[in-house]
PDB file of C-alpha atoms in Angstrom:
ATOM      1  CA  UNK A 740       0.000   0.000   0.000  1.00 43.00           C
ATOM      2  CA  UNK A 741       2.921   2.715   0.777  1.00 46.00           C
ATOM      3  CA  UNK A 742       4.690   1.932  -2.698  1.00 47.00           C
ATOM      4  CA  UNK A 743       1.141   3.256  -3.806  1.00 45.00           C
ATOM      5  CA  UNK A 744       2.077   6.867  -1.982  1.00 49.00           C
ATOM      6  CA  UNK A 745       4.807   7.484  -4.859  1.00 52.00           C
ATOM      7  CA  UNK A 746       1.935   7.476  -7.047  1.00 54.00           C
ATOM      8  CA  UNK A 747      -0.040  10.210  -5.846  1.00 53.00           C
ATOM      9  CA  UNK A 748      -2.540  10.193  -9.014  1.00 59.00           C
ATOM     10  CA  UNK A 749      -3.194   6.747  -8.492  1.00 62.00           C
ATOM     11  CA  UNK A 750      -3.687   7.214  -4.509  1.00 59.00           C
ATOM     12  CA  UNK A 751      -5.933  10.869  -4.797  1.00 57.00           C
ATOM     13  CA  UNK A 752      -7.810   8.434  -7.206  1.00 65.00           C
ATOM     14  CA  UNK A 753      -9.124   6.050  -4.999  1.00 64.00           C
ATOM     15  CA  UNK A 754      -8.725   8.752  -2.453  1.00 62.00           C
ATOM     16  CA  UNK A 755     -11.458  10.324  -3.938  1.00 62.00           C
ATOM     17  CA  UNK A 756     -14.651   8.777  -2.599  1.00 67.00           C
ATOM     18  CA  UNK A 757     -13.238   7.866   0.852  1.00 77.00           C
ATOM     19  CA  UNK A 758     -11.706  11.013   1.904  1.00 74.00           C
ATOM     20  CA  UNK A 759     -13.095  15.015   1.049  1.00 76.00           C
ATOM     21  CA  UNK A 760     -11.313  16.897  -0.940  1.00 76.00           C
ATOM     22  CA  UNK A 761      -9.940  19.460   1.368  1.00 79.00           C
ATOM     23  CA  UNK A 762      -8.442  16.858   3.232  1.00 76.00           C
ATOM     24  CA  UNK A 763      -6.848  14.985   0.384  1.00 75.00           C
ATOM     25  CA  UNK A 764      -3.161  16.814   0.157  1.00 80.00           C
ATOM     26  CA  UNK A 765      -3.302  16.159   4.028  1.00 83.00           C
ATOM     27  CA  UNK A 766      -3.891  12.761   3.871  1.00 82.00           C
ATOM     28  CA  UNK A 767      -1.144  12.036   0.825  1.00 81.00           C
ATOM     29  CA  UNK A 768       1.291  13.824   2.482  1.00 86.00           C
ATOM     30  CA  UNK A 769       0.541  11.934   5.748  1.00 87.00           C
ATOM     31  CA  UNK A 770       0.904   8.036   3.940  1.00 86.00           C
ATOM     32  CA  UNK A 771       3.948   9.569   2.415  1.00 85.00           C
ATOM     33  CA  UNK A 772       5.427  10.143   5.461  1.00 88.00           C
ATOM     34  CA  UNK A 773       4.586   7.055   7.090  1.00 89.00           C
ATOM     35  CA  UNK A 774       5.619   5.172   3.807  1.00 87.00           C
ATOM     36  CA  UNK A 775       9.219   6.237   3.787  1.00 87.00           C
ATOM     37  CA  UNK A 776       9.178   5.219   8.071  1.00 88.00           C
ATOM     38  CA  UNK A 777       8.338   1.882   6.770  1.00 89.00           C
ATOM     39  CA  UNK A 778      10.684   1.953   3.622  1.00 88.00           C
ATOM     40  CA  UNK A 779      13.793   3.161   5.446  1.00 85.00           C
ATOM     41  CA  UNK A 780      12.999   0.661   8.367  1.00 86.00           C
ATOM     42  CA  UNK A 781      13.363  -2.585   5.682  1.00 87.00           C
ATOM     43  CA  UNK A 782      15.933  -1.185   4.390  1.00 88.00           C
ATOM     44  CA  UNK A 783      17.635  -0.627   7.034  1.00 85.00           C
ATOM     45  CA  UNK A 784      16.977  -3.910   8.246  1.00 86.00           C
ATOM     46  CA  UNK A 785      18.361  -5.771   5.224  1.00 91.00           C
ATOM     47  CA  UNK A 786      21.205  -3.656   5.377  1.00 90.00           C
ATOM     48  CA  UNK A 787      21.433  -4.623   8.938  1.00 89.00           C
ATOM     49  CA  UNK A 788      21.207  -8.567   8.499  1.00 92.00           C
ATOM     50  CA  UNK A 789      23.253  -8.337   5.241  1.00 95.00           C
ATOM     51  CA  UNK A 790      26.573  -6.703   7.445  1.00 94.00           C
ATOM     52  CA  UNK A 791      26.335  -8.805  10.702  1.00 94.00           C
ATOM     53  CA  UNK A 792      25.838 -11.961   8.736  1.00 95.00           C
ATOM     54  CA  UNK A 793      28.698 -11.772   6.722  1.00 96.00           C
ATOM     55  CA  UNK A 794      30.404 -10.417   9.636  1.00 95.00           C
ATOM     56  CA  UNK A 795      29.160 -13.112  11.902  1.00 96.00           C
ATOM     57  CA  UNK A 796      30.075 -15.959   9.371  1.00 96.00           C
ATOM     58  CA  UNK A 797      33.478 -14.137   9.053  1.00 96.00           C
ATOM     59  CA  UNK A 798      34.516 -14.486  12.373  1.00 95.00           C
ATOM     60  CA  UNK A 799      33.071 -18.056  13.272  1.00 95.00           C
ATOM     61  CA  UNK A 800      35.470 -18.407  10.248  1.00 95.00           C
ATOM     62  CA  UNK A 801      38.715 -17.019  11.428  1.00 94.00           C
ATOM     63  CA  UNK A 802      38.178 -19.074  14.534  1.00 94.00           C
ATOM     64  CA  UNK A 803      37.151 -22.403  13.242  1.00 93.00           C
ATOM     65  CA  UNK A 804      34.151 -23.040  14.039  1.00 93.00           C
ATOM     66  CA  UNK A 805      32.228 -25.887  11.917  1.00 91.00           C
ATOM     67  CA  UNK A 806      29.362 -24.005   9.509  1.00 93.00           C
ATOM     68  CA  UNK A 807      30.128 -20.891  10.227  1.00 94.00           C
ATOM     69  CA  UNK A 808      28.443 -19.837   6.527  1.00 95.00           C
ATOM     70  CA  UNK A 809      25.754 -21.678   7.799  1.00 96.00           C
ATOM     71  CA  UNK A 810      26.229 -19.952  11.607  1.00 96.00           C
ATOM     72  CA  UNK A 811      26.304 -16.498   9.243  1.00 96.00           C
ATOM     73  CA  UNK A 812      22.950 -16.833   7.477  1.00 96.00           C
ATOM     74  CA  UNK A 813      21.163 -17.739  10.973  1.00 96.00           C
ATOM     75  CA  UNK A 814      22.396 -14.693  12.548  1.00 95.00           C
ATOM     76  CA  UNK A 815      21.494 -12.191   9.036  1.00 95.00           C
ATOM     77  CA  UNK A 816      18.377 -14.143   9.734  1.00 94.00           C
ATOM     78  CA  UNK A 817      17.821 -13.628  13.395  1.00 93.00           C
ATOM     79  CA  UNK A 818      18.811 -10.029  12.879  1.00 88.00           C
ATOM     80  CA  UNK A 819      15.039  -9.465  11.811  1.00 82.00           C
ATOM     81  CA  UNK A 820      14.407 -10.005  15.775  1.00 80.00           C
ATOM     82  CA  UNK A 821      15.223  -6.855  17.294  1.00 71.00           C
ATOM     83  CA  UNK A 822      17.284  -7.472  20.738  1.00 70.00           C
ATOM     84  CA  UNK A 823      16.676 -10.921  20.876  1.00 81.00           C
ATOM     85  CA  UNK A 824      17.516 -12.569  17.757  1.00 85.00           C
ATOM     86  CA  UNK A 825      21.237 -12.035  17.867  1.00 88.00           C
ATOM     87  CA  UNK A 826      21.206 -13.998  21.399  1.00 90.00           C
ATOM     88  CA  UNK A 827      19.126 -16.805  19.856  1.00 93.00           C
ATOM     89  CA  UNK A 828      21.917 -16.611  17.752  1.00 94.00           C
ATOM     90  CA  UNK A 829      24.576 -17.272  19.720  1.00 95.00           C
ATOM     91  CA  UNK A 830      23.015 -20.511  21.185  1.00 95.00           C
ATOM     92  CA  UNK A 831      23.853 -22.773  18.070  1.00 95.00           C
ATOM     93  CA  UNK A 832      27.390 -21.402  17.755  1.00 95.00           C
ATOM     94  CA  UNK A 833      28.522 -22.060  21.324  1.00 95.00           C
ATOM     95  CA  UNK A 834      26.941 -25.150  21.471  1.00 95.00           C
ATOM     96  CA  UNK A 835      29.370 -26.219  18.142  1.00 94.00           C
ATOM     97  CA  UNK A 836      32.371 -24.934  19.882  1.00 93.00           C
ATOM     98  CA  UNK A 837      31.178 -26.798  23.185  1.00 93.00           C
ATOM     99  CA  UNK A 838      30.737 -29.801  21.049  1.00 94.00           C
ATOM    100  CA  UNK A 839      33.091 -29.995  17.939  1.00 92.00           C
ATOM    101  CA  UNK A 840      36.105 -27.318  19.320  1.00 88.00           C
ATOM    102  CA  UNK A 841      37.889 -25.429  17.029  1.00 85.00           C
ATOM    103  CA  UNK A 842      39.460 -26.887  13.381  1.00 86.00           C
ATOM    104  CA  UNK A 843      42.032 -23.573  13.871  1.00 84.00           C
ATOM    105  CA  UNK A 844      42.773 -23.600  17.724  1.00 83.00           C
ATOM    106  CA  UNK A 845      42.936 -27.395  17.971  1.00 81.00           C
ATOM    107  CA  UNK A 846      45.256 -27.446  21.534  1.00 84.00           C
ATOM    108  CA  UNK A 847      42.085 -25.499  22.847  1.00 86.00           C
ATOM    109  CA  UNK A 848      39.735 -26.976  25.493  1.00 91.00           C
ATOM    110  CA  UNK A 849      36.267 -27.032  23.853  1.00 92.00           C
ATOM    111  CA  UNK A 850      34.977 -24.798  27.137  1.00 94.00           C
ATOM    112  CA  UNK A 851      36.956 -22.744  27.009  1.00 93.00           C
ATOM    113  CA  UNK A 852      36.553 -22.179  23.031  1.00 94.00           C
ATOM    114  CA  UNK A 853      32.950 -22.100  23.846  1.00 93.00           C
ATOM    115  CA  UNK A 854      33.939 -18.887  25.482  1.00 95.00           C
ATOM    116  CA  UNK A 855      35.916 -17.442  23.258  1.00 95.00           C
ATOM    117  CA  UNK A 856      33.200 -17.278  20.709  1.00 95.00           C
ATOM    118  CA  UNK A 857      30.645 -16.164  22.930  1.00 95.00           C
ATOM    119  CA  UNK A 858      32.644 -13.264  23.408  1.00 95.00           C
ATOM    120  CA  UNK A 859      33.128 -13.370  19.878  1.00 95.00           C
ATOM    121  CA  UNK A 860      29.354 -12.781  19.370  1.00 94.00           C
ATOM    122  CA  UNK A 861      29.326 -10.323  22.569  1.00 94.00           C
ATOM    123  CA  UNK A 862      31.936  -8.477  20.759  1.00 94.00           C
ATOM    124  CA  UNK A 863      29.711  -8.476  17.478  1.00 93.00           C
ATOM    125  CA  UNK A 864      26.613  -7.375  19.654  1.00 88.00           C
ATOM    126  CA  UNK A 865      28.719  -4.700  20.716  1.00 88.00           C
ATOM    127  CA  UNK A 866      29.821  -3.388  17.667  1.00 88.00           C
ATOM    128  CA  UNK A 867      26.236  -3.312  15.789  1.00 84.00           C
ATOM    129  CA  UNK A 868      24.825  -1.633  18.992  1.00 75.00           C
ATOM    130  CA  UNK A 869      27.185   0.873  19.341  1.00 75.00           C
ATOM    131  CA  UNK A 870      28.181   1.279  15.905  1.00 78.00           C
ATOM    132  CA  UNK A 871      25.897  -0.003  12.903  1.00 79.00           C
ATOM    133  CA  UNK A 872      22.038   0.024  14.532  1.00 73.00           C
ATOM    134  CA  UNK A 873      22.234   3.961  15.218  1.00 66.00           C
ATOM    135  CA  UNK A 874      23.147   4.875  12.049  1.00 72.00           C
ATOM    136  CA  UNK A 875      21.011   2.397   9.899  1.00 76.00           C
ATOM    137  CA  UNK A 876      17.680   2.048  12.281  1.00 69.00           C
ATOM    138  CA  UNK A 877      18.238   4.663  14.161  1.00 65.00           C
ATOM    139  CA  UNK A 878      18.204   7.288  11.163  1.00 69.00           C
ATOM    140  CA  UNK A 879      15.492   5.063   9.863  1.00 73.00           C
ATOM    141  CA  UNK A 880      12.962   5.489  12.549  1.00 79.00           C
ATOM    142  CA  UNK A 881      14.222   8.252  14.874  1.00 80.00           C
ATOM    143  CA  UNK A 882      13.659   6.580  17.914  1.00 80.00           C
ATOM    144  CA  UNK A 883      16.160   6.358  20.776  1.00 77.00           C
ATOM    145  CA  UNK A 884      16.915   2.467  21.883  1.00 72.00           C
ATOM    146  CA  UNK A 885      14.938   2.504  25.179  1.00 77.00           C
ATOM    147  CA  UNK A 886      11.668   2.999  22.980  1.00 81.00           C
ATOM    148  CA  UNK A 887      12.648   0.505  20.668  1.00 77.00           C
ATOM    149  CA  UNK A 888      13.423  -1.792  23.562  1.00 78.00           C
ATOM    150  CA  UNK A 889      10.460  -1.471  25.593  1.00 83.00           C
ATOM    151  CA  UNK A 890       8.204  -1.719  22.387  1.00 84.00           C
ATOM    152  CA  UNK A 891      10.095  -4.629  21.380  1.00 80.00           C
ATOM    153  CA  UNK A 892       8.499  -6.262  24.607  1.00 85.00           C
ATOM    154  CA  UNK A 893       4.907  -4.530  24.341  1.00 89.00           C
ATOM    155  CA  UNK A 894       4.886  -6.018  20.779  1.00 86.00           C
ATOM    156  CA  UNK A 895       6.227  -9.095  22.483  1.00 83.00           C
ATOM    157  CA  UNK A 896       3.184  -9.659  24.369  1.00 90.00           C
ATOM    158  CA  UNK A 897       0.792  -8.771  21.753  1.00 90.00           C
ATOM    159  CA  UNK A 898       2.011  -9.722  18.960  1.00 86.00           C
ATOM    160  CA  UNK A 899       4.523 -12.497  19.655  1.00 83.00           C
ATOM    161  CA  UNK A 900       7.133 -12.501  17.013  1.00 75.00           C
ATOM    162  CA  UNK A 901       5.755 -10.327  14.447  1.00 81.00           C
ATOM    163  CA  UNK A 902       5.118  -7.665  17.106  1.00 85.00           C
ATOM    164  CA  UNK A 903       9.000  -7.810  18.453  1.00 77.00           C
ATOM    165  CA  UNK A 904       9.584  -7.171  14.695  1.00 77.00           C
ATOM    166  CA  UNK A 905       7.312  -4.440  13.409  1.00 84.00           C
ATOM    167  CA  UNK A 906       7.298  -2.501  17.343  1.00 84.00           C
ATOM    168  CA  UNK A 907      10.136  -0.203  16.157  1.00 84.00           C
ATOM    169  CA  UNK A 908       7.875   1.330  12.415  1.00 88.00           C
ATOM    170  CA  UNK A 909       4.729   0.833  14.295  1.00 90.00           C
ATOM    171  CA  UNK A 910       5.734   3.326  17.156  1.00 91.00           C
ATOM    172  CA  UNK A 911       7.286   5.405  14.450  1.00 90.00           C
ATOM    173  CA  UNK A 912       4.687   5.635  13.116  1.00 92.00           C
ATOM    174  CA  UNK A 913       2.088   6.478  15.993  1.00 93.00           C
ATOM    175  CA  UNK A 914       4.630   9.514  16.827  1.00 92.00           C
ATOM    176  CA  UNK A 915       3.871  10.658  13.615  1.00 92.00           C
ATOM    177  CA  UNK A 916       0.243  10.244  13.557  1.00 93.00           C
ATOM    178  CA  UNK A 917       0.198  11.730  17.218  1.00 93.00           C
ATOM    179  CA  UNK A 918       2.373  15.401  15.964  1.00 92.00           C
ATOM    180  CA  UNK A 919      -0.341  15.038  13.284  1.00 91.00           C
ATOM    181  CA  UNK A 920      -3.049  15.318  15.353  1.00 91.00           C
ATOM    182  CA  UNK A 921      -2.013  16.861  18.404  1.00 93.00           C
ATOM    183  CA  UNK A 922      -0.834  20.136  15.397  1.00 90.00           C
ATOM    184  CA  UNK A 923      -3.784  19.976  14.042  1.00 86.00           C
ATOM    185  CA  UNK A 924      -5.943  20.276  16.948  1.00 90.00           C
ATOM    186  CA  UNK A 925      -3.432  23.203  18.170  1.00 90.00           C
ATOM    187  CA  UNK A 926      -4.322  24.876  15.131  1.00 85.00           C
ATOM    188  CA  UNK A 927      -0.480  24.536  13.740  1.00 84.00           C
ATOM    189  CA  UNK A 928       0.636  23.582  10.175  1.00 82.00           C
ATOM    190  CA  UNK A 929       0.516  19.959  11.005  1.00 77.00           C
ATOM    191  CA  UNK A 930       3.532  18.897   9.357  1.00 77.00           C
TER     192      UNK A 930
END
């Protein structure tokens, strides 16, 4: 529906019977808005999964872990998961090192490999908090990580996965339909 926004002929056609016309420009203007939230926000988290799986399959790679292409795609995957995906994560990769060891660090005890790439992932976490997520989501959205954190459990417990997903757009989004409203009842220009 927001790819239909570009189009504005197409959406102040079937605008036409559903909305007056002196609120029509409004209302375009408003979808466009919330369209590029929702654009930027997939693309940002493609971008996202695309840099900490290949990162993620890098490093299981440097330190020998078995499938660590395999480890990679589950984590690009996971990524999708906001704050709790990248843990999930983890699980499978320490449980190979705990199991199979290292095929690079061979004289290693398998526990204390396990270790090592747990703080191998902690050390990925790390840098996509501090480093990648602000300036991909974060410009995306607009939204500080406490909001995206606490959402992430509000959409948690009503929408399960999906809600954990789509919390950060969907509050986006709701902050823009709220400075919509909240100008237009102040008698502002509401955008």
């Amino acid at each position: 529906a927001f790819y239909l926004v570009k189009d504005s002929a197409k959406v102040g056609r079937y605008l036409r019977g559903l909305i007056p016309q002196n609120y029509r420009d409004e209302s375009l203007r408003l979808l466009s808005e919330i369209g590029d939230i929702w654009d930027s926000f997939f693309r940002g988290q493609l971008i996202l999964a695309l840099i900490i799986g290949i990162g993620t399959g890098l490093m299981m790679t440097v330190l020998g872990v078995r499938n660590a292409a395999m480890l990679g795609l589950v984590a690009g995957i996971l990524e999708f998961i906001p704050n709790f995906g990248p843990t999930i994560a983890a699980i499978p990769a320490i449980l190979l090192a705990l199991v199979w060891g290292s095929s690079t660090f061979t004289t290693l005890d398998n526990f204390w490999f396990g270790m090592i790439v747990a703080g191998a992932y902690v050390l990925i976490q790390w840098f996509e908090n501090n480093l990648v997520v602000p300036r991909i989501i974060g410009r995306s959205v607009n939204l500080h990580a406490v909001v995206v954190l606490v959402g992430a459990i509000a959409g948690a417990l009503l929408g399960g996965i999906l809600g954990v997903l789509l919390a950060a757009p969907t509050i986006a989004t709701v902050r823009i339909l709220a400075r919509y409203a909240y100008r237009k009842v102040s008698d502002l220009d509401p955008f």
